[in-house]
Amino acid sequence: MFKLGLPPTNVTFNTLFNGLLSKAKITDAEKMFVEMLKMGYEPDVITYSTIINGLCKTGNTTRALHLIKKMEEKGCTPAVATYNTIIDSLCKDKRVNQATEFLFEMFDRGIPPNVVTYSSILHGFCKLGRLNEATSLFNQMVERNVMPNTVTFTILVDGLCKEGMISEARCVFERMTEKGVEPNVYTYNALMDGYCLRSQMNEAQNLLNIMVRKGCAPSVRSYNILIKGHCKSGGIDEAKGLLAEMSHKALTPDTVTYNTLMKGFCHVGRPQDAQKLFKEMCSYGLLPNLITYSIVLDGLCKHGLLDEAFKVLKAMQERRIEPDIFIYTILIRGMCNFGKLEAARELFSNLFVKGIQPDVVTYKVMISGLLKEGLSNEACELFRKMAVDGCLLNSCTHNLIIQGFLRNGDTSNAVQLIEEMAGRGLSADSSTFQMLLDLESYDEIIRRFLHGNSQDLFLLEINASFTRNMHLVKGNLPCHQIGSCC
């Protein structure tokens, strides 16, 4: 442009900023902004708003905040749309308190917030479970004569439902219709989900009927919500009926629909029905994902159908879907539970060959399998390896292996691990101590524990869990220690 003797205008710069930021070229946009200032051009409201919008859309909220401050220092008042962009971005970053500060700033500057402003902050509060503040803001909005729209009402209904406040959500829904604001499919879905979360399936089904009667077409998600609700409350056949209803309404079930139903069938002990659904899903051209496979495999393994499970695993690998550690853990657990320890051992060892690192759950499953077969020493070795491999050894893991030792009558290893726990600042739980007390006399327990830091740990546990037996323990303690027990 300079070569042609045509100097750029603010419109030119604004267009370039928009292009750069739409491609997330933040650094280039910032450099051009500096050049613009050097050339003596003064950014206008559109310039600032364009850059702020681009920064917020790419997750650069902090940079956008610096720019709006600079904008105000230059005497350039942000428009409502600019404030809305900043507020929305802050709320998405869970910085709702800062967002409300900008709302107050708008009041101070005499810039009236609109429905978008309030809806963004309302959504921010609801996402954080701050329903009291959300409700207060909603009421403030109405008092200031800003009319909530369908989006605003839906945000509040959804937030209340997620916190289990279904009665309050229904009141907001009724208020919405009274005000002449039509609920959309998202509003109905939010309220249905609330009912389903509380297993109020009749109310959820009635709401679907109202929705249809009002001319609002249910979506696939609407049915997925109801199917999940029925599965959760044990109504698996009702859930299956909804799948058939979807086809009558020309709605194509998705992977979520099938995953939910398959999980429901597995939960009520019908893994074969889950398998039928799996085959049906594949025949319709829907691609199973890792979640699908984990649901089917878990159902089969829990019922000892290991041959079928490995057929599914083979089919999965033929589709070039690599099993993750969660799926391998399901298989290992199934083999351990149904007397296939050697096969479980082999699969566990192969994980390292495949370059897959077992997680805490995998180790716990394998250790439990070994303990179940009375292989305490091997279980202990694996427990030590677990620590070497960087897995977090928490109280739950310790208690699991200690209780395994105790079931096998191995009090020596059990006591050693309890002492190691104390050294790590962890504590054995009451059921572990009860198992120990069932195996050993009180005299023997006192002899084993009353030295070093273990004394305090043991006294604490005994005092908390077995107060009724303390008179038996006191007799074994020196007089000066009795006071610390009771």
Coordinates of C-alpha atoms in Angstrom, one line a residue:
M1 CA 0.0 0.0 0.0
F2 CA 2.9 2.4 0.8
K3 CA 4.5 1.7 -2.6
L4 CA 1.2 2.7 -4.2
G5 CA 1.1 5.9 -2.1
L6 CA -1.9 4.6 -0.2
P7 CA -1.4 4.8 3.6
P8 CA -3.3 2.3 5.7
T9 CA -6.3 3.4 7.7
N10 CA -7.7 2.0 11.0
V11 CA -10.0 -0.1 8.9
T12 CA -7.0 -1.7 7.2
F13 CA -5.3 -2.5 10.5
N14 CA -8.6 -3.8 12.0
T15 CA -9.0 -6.1 9.0
L16 CA -5.4 -7.4 9.4
F17 CA -5.9 -7.9 13.1
N18 CA -9.0 -9.9 12.5
G19 CA -7.2 -12.1 10.0
L20 CA -4.2 -12.8 12.2
L21 CA -6.2 -13.5 15.3
S22 CA -8.6 -15.8 13.5
K23 CA -5.6 -18.0 12.8
A24 CA -4.3 -17.6 16.4
K25 CA -1.2 -15.6 15.3
I26 CA -1.1 -13.7 18.6
T27 CA 2.6 -12.7 18.4
D28 CA 2.2 -11.3 14.9
A29 CA -0.9 -9.3 15.9
E30 CA 0.9 -7.9 18.9
K31 CA 3.9 -6.8 16.7
M32 CA 1.5 -5.2 14.3
F33 CA -0.2 -3.3 17.1
V34 CA 3.2 -1.9 18.3
E35 CA 4.0 -0.9 14.6
M36 CA 0.6 0.8 14.3
L37 CA 1.4 2.9 17.4
K38 CA 4.9 3.7 16.1
M39 CA 3.4 5.0 12.8
G40 CA 1.3 7.4 14.8
Y41 CA -2.1 5.7 14.3
E42 CA -4.5 5.8 17.3
P43 CA -6.4 2.5 17.8
D44 CA -10.1 3.0 18.0
V45 CA -12.8 1.0 19.9
I46 CA -13.1 -1.4 17.0
T47 CA -9.3 -2.0 17.0
Y48 CA -9.2 -2.8 20.7
S49 CA -12.4 -4.9 20.6
T50 CA -11.1 -6.9 17.6
I51 CA -7.8 -7.7 19.4
I52 CA -9.5 -8.4 22.8
N53 CA -12.0 -10.7 21.1
G54 CA -9.2 -12.6 19.3
L55 CA -7.2 -12.9 22.5
C56 CA -10.1 -14.2 24.5
K57 CA -11.1 -16.8 21.8
T58 CA -7.6 -18.2 21.9
G59 CA -7.6 -18.5 25.7
N60 CA -5.3 -15.5 26.2
T61 CA -7.6 -13.8 28.8
T62 CA -4.7 -12.2 30.9
R63 CA -3.4 -10.5 27.8
A64 CA -6.9 -9.3 27.0
L65 CA -7.1 -7.8 30.5
H66 CA -3.9 -5.9 30.0
L67 CA -5.2 -4.5 26.7
I68 CA -8.6 -3.4 28.1
K69 CA -6.7 -1.5 30.8
K70 CA -4.5 0.2 28.2
M71 CA -7.7 1.0 26.3
E72 CA -9.2 2.7 29.3
E73 CA -6.0 4.6 30.0
K74 CA -6.1 6.0 26.5
G75 CA -9.6 7.3 27.2
C76 CA -11.3 4.8 24.9
T77 CA -14.4 3.5 26.6
P78 CA -15.1 -0.2 26.0
A79 CA -18.4 -1.1 24.4
V80 CA -20.9 -3.5 26.0
A81 CA -19.7 -6.2 23.5
T82 CA -16.1 -5.8 24.6
Y83 CA -17.1 -6.1 28.3
N84 CA -19.1 -9.2 27.4
T85 CA -16.2 -10.8 25.7
I86 CA -13.9 -10.2 28.7
I87 CA -16.5 -11.4 31.2
D88 CA -17.3 -14.5 29.2
S89 CA -13.6 -15.4 28.9
L90 CA -13.0 -14.9 32.7
C91 CA -16.0 -17.1 33.5
K92 CA -14.7 -19.8 31.2
D93 CA -11.4 -19.6 33.1
K94 CA -13.3 -20.0 36.4
R95 CA -12.4 -16.4 37.4
V96 CA -16.0 -15.4 38.2
N97 CA -15.1 -13.0 40.9
Q98 CA -13.0 -10.9 38.4
A99 CA -15.9 -11.1 36.0
T100 CA -18.3 -9.6 38.6
E101 CA -15.8 -6.8 39.1
F102 CA -16.2 -5.9 35.5
L103 CA -20.0 -6.0 35.9
F104 CA -19.6 -3.4 38.7
E105 CA -17.3 -1.3 36.5
M106 CA -20.0 -1.2 33.9
F107 CA -22.4 0.1 36.4
D108 CA -19.9 2.8 37.5
R109 CA -19.3 3.9 33.9
G110 CA -23.0 4.0 33.2
I111 CA -22.8 1.2 30.7
P112 CA -25.9 -1.0 31.1
P113 CA -25.1 -4.7 31.1
N114 CA -27.4 -6.8 28.8
V115 CA -28.8 -10.3 28.9
V116 CA -25.5 -11.7 27.4
T117 CA -23.5 -10.1 30.3
Y118 CA -25.7 -11.6 33.0
S119 CA -26.0 -15.0 31.3
S120 CA -22.2 -15.3 31.1
I121 CA -21.7 -14.6 34.8
L122 CA -24.7 -16.8 35.7
H123 CA -23.1 -19.6 33.8
G124 CA -19.8 -19.1 35.6
F125 CA -21.5 -19.2 39.0
C126 CA -23.5 -22.4 38.1
K127 CA -20.4 -24.2 36.8
L128 CA -18.7 -23.6 40.2
G129 CA -21.8 -24.7 42.1
R130 CA -22.4 -21.2 43.5
L131 CA -26.1 -21.4 43.2
N132 CA -27.0 -18.8 45.9
E133 CA -25.0 -16.2 44.0
A134 CA -26.4 -17.3 40.7
T135 CA -30.0 -17.0 42.0
S136 CA -29.2 -13.6 43.5
L137 CA -27.7 -12.3 40.2
F138 CA -30.7 -13.6 38.3
N139 CA -33.1 -11.7 40.6
Q140 CA -30.9 -8.6 40.3
M141 CA -31.1 -8.9 36.6
V142 CA -34.9 -8.9 36.6
E143 CA -35.0 -6.0 39.1
R144 CA -32.9 -4.0 36.6
N145 CA -35.4 -4.7 33.9
V146 CA -33.1 -7.0 31.9
M147 CA -35.4 -9.7 30.6
P148 CA -33.9 -13.2 30.8
N149 CA -34.0 -15.2 27.6
T150 CA -34.2 -18.9 26.9
V151 CA -30.5 -19.3 27.3
T152 CA -30.5 -17.5 30.7
F153 CA -33.3 -19.6 32.1
T154 CA -31.7 -22.8 30.8
I155 CA -28.4 -22.0 32.4
L156 CA -30.2 -21.5 35.8
V157 CA -32.3 -24.6 35.4
D158 CA -29.3 -26.7 34.5
G159 CA -27.2 -25.4 37.4
L160 CA -30.0 -26.1 40.0
C161 CA -30.5 -29.6 38.6
K162 CA -26.8 -30.4 38.8
E163 CA -26.9 -29.5 42.5
G164 CA -29.9 -31.7 43.1
M165 CA -32.2 -28.7 43.6
I166 CA -34.9 -30.1 41.3
S167 CA -37.9 -28.3 43.0
E168 CA -36.2 -25.0 42.6
A169 CA -35.3 -25.8 39.0
R170 CA -39.0 -26.7 38.3
C171 CA -40.1 -23.4 39.8
V172 CA -37.7 -21.5 37.4
F173 CA -39.0 -23.6 34.5
E174 CA -42.6 -22.7 35.4
R175 CA -41.7 -19.0 35.8
M176 CA -40.1 -19.1 32.4
T177 CA -43.3 -20.3 30.7
E178 CA -45.3 -17.8 32.7
K179 CA -43.1 -15.0 31.3
G180 CA -43.8 -16.2 27.8
V181 CA -40.2 -17.4 27.3
E182 CA -40.4 -20.7 25.3
P183 CA -38.2 -23.5 26.7
N184 CA -36.0 -25.2 24.0
V185 CA -34.7 -28.7 23.7
Y186 CA -31.8 -27.8 26.0
T187 CA -34.1 -26.5 28.7
Y188 CA -36.2 -29.7 28.7
N189 CA -33.0 -31.8 28.6
A190 CA -31.6 -30.0 31.6
L191 CA -34.7 -30.5 33.7
M192 CA -35.1 -34.2 32.5
D193 CA -31.5 -34.8 33.5
G194 CA -32.3 -33.4 37.0
Y195 CA -35.2 -35.7 37.4
C196 CA -33.2 -38.7 36.2
L197 CA -30.3 -37.9 38.6
R198 CA -32.8 -38.3 41.4
S199 CA -34.4 -41.4 39.8
Q200 CA -37.7 -39.6 39.4
M201 CA -38.4 -41.4 36.1
N202 CA -42.2 -40.7 36.0
E203 CA -41.6 -37.0 36.2
A204 CA -38.8 -37.2 33.5
Q205 CA -41.1 -39.2 31.2
N206 CA -44.0 -36.8 31.7
L207 CA -41.7 -33.9 30.8
L208 CA -40.8 -35.6 27.6
N209 CA -44.5 -35.9 26.8
I210 CA -45.0 -32.2 27.6
M211 CA -42.1 -31.4 25.4
V212 CA -43.6 -33.3 22.4
R213 CA -47.1 -31.8 23.0
K214 CA -45.6 -28.3 23.0
G215 CA -44.0 -29.0 19.6
C216 CA -40.4 -29.2 20.8
A217 CA -38.8 -32.2 19.1
P218 CA -36.7 -34.3 21.4
S219 CA -33.1 -34.8 20.4
V220 CA -30.9 -37.9 20.6
R221 CA -29.5 -36.4 23.8
S222 CA -33.1 -36.2 25.2
Y223 CA -33.4 -40.0 24.8
N224 CA -29.9 -40.6 26.1
I225 CA -30.8 -38.8 29.3
L226 CA -33.9 -40.9 29.8
I227 CA -32.1 -44.2 28.9
K228 CA -29.4 -43.4 31.4
G229 CA -32.0 -42.6 34.1
H230 CA -33.9 -45.8 33.6
C231 CA -30.6 -47.8 33.6
K232 CA -29.5 -46.1 36.8
S233 CA -32.9 -46.9 38.5
G234 CA -32.9 -50.5 37.3
G235 CA -35.5 -50.1 34.6
I236 CA -33.4 -51.7 31.9
D237 CA -36.4 -53.0 29.8
E238 CA -37.9 -49.5 29.8
A239 CA -34.5 -48.2 28.6
K240 CA -34.5 -50.7 25.8
G241 CA -38.0 -49.7 24.9
L242 CA -36.8 -46.1 24.4
L243 CA -34.2 -47.3 21.9
A244 CA -37.0 -48.8 19.8
E245 CA -39.0 -45.5 20.2
M246 CA -36.1 -43.5 18.8
S247 CA -36.2 -45.4 15.5
H248 CA -40.0 -44.7 15.2
K249 CA -39.2 -41.0 15.6
A250 CA -36.4 -41.1 12.9
L251 CA -33.8 -40.4 15.6
T252 CA -30.5 -42.3 15.0
P253 CA -29.0 -43.7 18.3
D254 CA -25.4 -42.7 18.7
T255 CA -22.4 -44.4 20.5
V256 CA -23.5 -42.9 23.8
T257 CA -27.0 -44.4 23.5
Y258 CA -25.5 -47.9 23.0
N259 CA -22.8 -47.5 25.6
T260 CA -25.4 -46.5 28.2
L261 CA -27.7 -49.4 27.4
M262 CA -24.9 -51.9 27.3
K263 CA -23.6 -50.7 30.7
G264 CA -27.2 -51.0 32.0
F265 CA -27.5 -54.6 30.8
C266 CA -24.1 -55.5 32.4
H267 CA -25.1 -53.9 35.6
V268 CA -28.2 -56.1 36.0
G269 CA -26.2 -59.3 35.1
R270 CA -27.2 -59.6 31.4
P271 CA -23.9 -59.4 29.6
Q272 CA -25.2 -61.5 26.7
D273 CA -27.8 -58.8 26.0
A274 CA -25.1 -56.2 26.1
Q275 CA -23.2 -58.3 23.5
K276 CA -26.2 -58.4 21.2
L277 CA -26.5 -54.6 21.4
F278 CA -22.7 -54.4 20.6
K279 CA -23.3 -56.4 17.5
E280 CA -26.3 -54.4 16.5
M281 CA -24.4 -51.2 17.0
C282 CA -21.6 -52.4 14.7
S283 CA -24.1 -53.6 12.1
Y284 CA -25.5 -50.1 11.9
G285 CA -22.1 -48.7 11.1
L286 CA -21.5 -47.1 14.5
L287 CA -17.9 -47.3 15.6
P288 CA -17.3 -48.7 19.1
N289 CA -14.8 -46.6 21.1
L290 CA -12.6 -47.5 24.1
I291 CA -15.5 -46.9 26.5
T292 CA -17.7 -49.3 24.5
Y293 CA -15.1 -52.0 24.7
S294 CA -14.5 -51.5 28.4
I295 CA -18.2 -51.8 29.2
V296 CA -18.6 -55.0 27.2
L297 CA -15.4 -56.5 28.5
D298 CA -16.2 -55.6 32.1
G299 CA -19.6 -57.2 31.8
L300 CA -18.2 -60.4 30.4
C301 CA -15.3 -60.7 32.8
K302 CA -17.5 -60.0 35.9
H303 CA -19.6 -63.1 34.9
G304 CA -16.6 -65.3 34.1
L305 CA -17.2 -65.3 30.3
L306 CA -13.5 -65.0 29.7
D307 CA -13.4 -66.7 26.3
E308 CA -16.0 -64.3 25.0
A309 CA -14.1 -61.4 26.5
F310 CA -10.9 -62.4 24.6
K311 CA -12.8 -62.7 21.4
V312 CA -14.0 -59.1 21.9
L313 CA -10.4 -58.1 22.6
K314 CA -9.2 -59.7 19.4
A315 CA -12.0 -57.9 17.4
M316 CA -11.0 -54.7 19.0
Q317 CA -7.3 -55.1 18.0
E318 CA -8.4 -56.1 14.5
R319 CA -10.1 -52.7 14.2
R320 CA -6.7 -51.2 15.2
I321 CA -8.1 -49.9 18.5
E322 CA -5.3 -50.3 21.0
P323 CA -6.5 -51.4 24.5
D324 CA -5.5 -49.0 27.3
I325 CA -4.4 -49.9 30.8
F326 CA -8.1 -49.7 32.0
I327 CA -9.1 -52.5 29.6
Y328 CA -6.1 -54.7 30.5
T329 CA -6.9 -54.2 34.2
I330 CA -10.5 -55.4 33.5
L331 CA -9.1 -58.6 31.9
I332 CA -6.6 -59.2 34.6
R333 CA -9.2 -58.8 37.3
G334 CA -11.5 -61.2 35.5
M335 CA -8.8 -63.9 35.3
C336 CA -7.8 -63.4 38.9
N337 CA -11.4 -63.7 40.1
F338 CA -12.1 -66.9 38.1
G339 CA -9.0 -69.0 38.8
K340 CA -6.9 -68.0 35.9
L341 CA -4.0 -66.6 37.9
E342 CA -1.3 -67.9 35.6
A343 CA -2.9 -66.2 32.6
A344 CA -3.3 -63.0 34.6
R345 CA 0.4 -63.1 35.5
E346 CA 1.4 -63.5 31.9
L347 CA -0.9 -60.7 30.7
F348 CA 0.5 -58.4 33.5
S349 CA 4.1 -59.2 32.5
N350 CA 3.3 -58.5 28.8
L351 CA 2.2 -55.0 29.7
F352 CA 5.9 -54.0 30.2
V353 CA 6.8 -55.7 26.9
K354 CA 4.1 -53.6 25.2
G355 CA 5.4 -50.4 26.8
I356 CA 2.3 -50.0 28.9
Q357 CA 2.8 -48.9 32.5
P358 CA 0.4 -50.5 35.0
D359 CA -1.3 -48.0 37.3
V360 CA -2.2 -48.2 41.0
V361 CA -5.4 -50.1 40.2
T362 CA -3.7 -52.7 38.0
Y363 CA -1.1 -53.4 40.7
K364 CA -3.9 -53.7 43.4
V365 CA -5.8 -56.1 41.2
M366 CA -2.8 -58.3 40.6
I367 CA -1.7 -58.2 44.2
S368 CA -5.2 -59.1 45.3
G369 CA -5.1 -62.1 42.9
L370 CA -1.8 -63.3 44.4
L371 CA -3.1 -62.9 47.9
K372 CA -6.3 -64.8 47.1
E373 CA -4.1 -67.8 46.1
G374 CA -2.0 -67.4 49.3
L375 CA 1.1 -66.2 47.5
S376 CA 2.0 -63.6 50.1
N377 CA 5.7 -63.3 49.3
E378 CA 5.1 -62.8 45.6
A379 CA 2.4 -60.2 46.5
C380 CA 4.9 -58.4 48.7
E381 CA 7.5 -58.4 45.9
L382 CA 5.0 -56.8 43.6
F383 CA 4.1 -54.3 46.2
R384 CA 7.7 -53.2 46.5
K385 CA 8.0 -53.1 42.7
M386 CA 5.0 -50.8 42.6
A387 CA 6.9 -48.3 44.7
V388 CA 9.9 -48.5 42.5
D389 CA 7.7 -47.9 39.4
G390 CA 6.6 -44.6 40.9
C391 CA 3.0 -45.6 41.8
L392 CA 1.6 -43.8 44.8
L393 CA 1.4 -46.0 47.8
N394 CA -1.6 -44.7 49.7
S395 CA -3.4 -46.0 52.7
C396 CA -5.9 -48.0 50.6
T397 CA -3.1 -49.9 48.9
H398 CA -1.3 -50.6 52.2
N399 CA -4.5 -51.8 53.9
L400 CA -5.3 -54.1 50.9
I401 CA -2.0 -56.0 51.1
I402 CA -1.9 -56.0 54.9
Q403 CA -5.4 -57.6 55.1
G404 CA -4.3 -60.1 52.5
F405 CA -1.4 -61.1 54.7
L406 CA -3.7 -61.4 57.7
R407 CA -6.1 -63.6 55.8
N408 CA -3.2 -65.9 55.1
G409 CA -2.2 -65.8 58.8
D410 CA 1.0 -63.9 58.0
T411 CA 1.0 -61.5 61.0
S412 CA 4.8 -60.9 60.7
N413 CA 4.7 -59.3 57.3
A414 CA 1.4 -57.5 58.2
V415 CA 3.0 -55.8 61.3
Q416 CA 6.1 -54.9 59.3
L417 CA 3.9 -53.1 56.7
I418 CA 1.9 -51.3 59.4
E419 CA 5.1 -50.0 60.8
E420 CA 6.2 -48.9 57.4
M421 CA 2.9 -47.1 57.0
A422 CA 3.5 -45.2 60.2
G423 CA 6.9 -44.2 58.8
R424 CA 5.2 -42.7 55.8
G425 CA 2.7 -40.8 57.9
L426 CA -0.1 -43.3 56.9
S427 CA -2.5 -45.2 59.1
A428 CA -4.0 -48.7 58.9
D429 CA -7.8 -48.6 59.1
S430 CA -10.0 -50.0 61.8
S431 CA -10.9 -53.2 59.8
T432 CA -7.2 -54.0 59.4
F433 CA -6.6 -53.6 63.1
Q434 CA -9.7 -55.7 63.9
M435 CA -8.4 -58.5 61.7
L436 CA -5.1 -58.2 63.6
L437 CA -6.8 -58.3 66.9
D438 CA -8.8 -61.4 65.8
L439 CA -5.5 -63.2 65.1
E440 CA -3.2 -62.0 67.9
S441 CA -3.7 -61.7 71.7
Y442 CA -3.6 -58.1 73.1
D443 CA -0.4 -59.0 75.0
E444 CA 1.3 -60.0 71.7
I445 CA 0.1 -56.8 69.9
I446 CA 1.4 -54.6 72.7
R447 CA 4.7 -56.4 72.5
R448 CA 5.0 -55.9 68.8
F449 CA 4.0 -52.3 68.7
L450 CA 5.1 -50.5 71.8
H451 CA 8.4 -49.1 70.6
G452 CA 9.4 -46.0 68.6
N453 CA 6.8 -44.0 66.7
S454 CA 4.6 -47.1 66.3
Q455 CA 3.4 -46.7 69.9
D456 CA 1.6 -43.4 69.2
L457 CA 0.0 -44.8 66.0
F458 CA -1.2 -48.0 67.7
L459 CA -2.6 -46.1 70.8
L460 CA -4.4 -43.7 68.5
E461 CA -6.0 -46.5 66.4
I462 CA -6.9 -48.6 69.5
N463 CA -8.5 -45.5 71.2
A464 CA -10.5 -44.6 68.1
S465 CA -11.7 -48.0 67.0
F466 CA -11.7 -50.3 70.0
T467 CA -12.5 -48.1 73.1
R468 CA -14.7 -50.9 74.4
N469 CA -11.6 -53.1 74.8
M470 CA -9.3 -50.5 76.3
H471 CA -9.5 -51.9 79.8
L472 CA -7.7 -55.0 78.4
V473 CA -4.9 -52.9 76.9
K474 CA -4.4 -50.6 79.8
G475 CA -3.3 -53.4 82.0
N476 CA -0.3 -53.9 79.7
L477 CA 0.8 -50.2 79.7
P478 CA 3.0 -48.4 82.3
C479 CA 1.0 -46.1 84.6
H480 CA 2.4 -42.9 83.0
Q481 CA 1.0 -43.9 79.6
I482 CA -2.5 -44.7 80.7
G483 CA -3.6 -41.1 80.7
S484 CA -2.8 -40.6 77.1
C485 CA -5.3 -43.3 76.1
C486 CA -8.5 -42.1 77.7

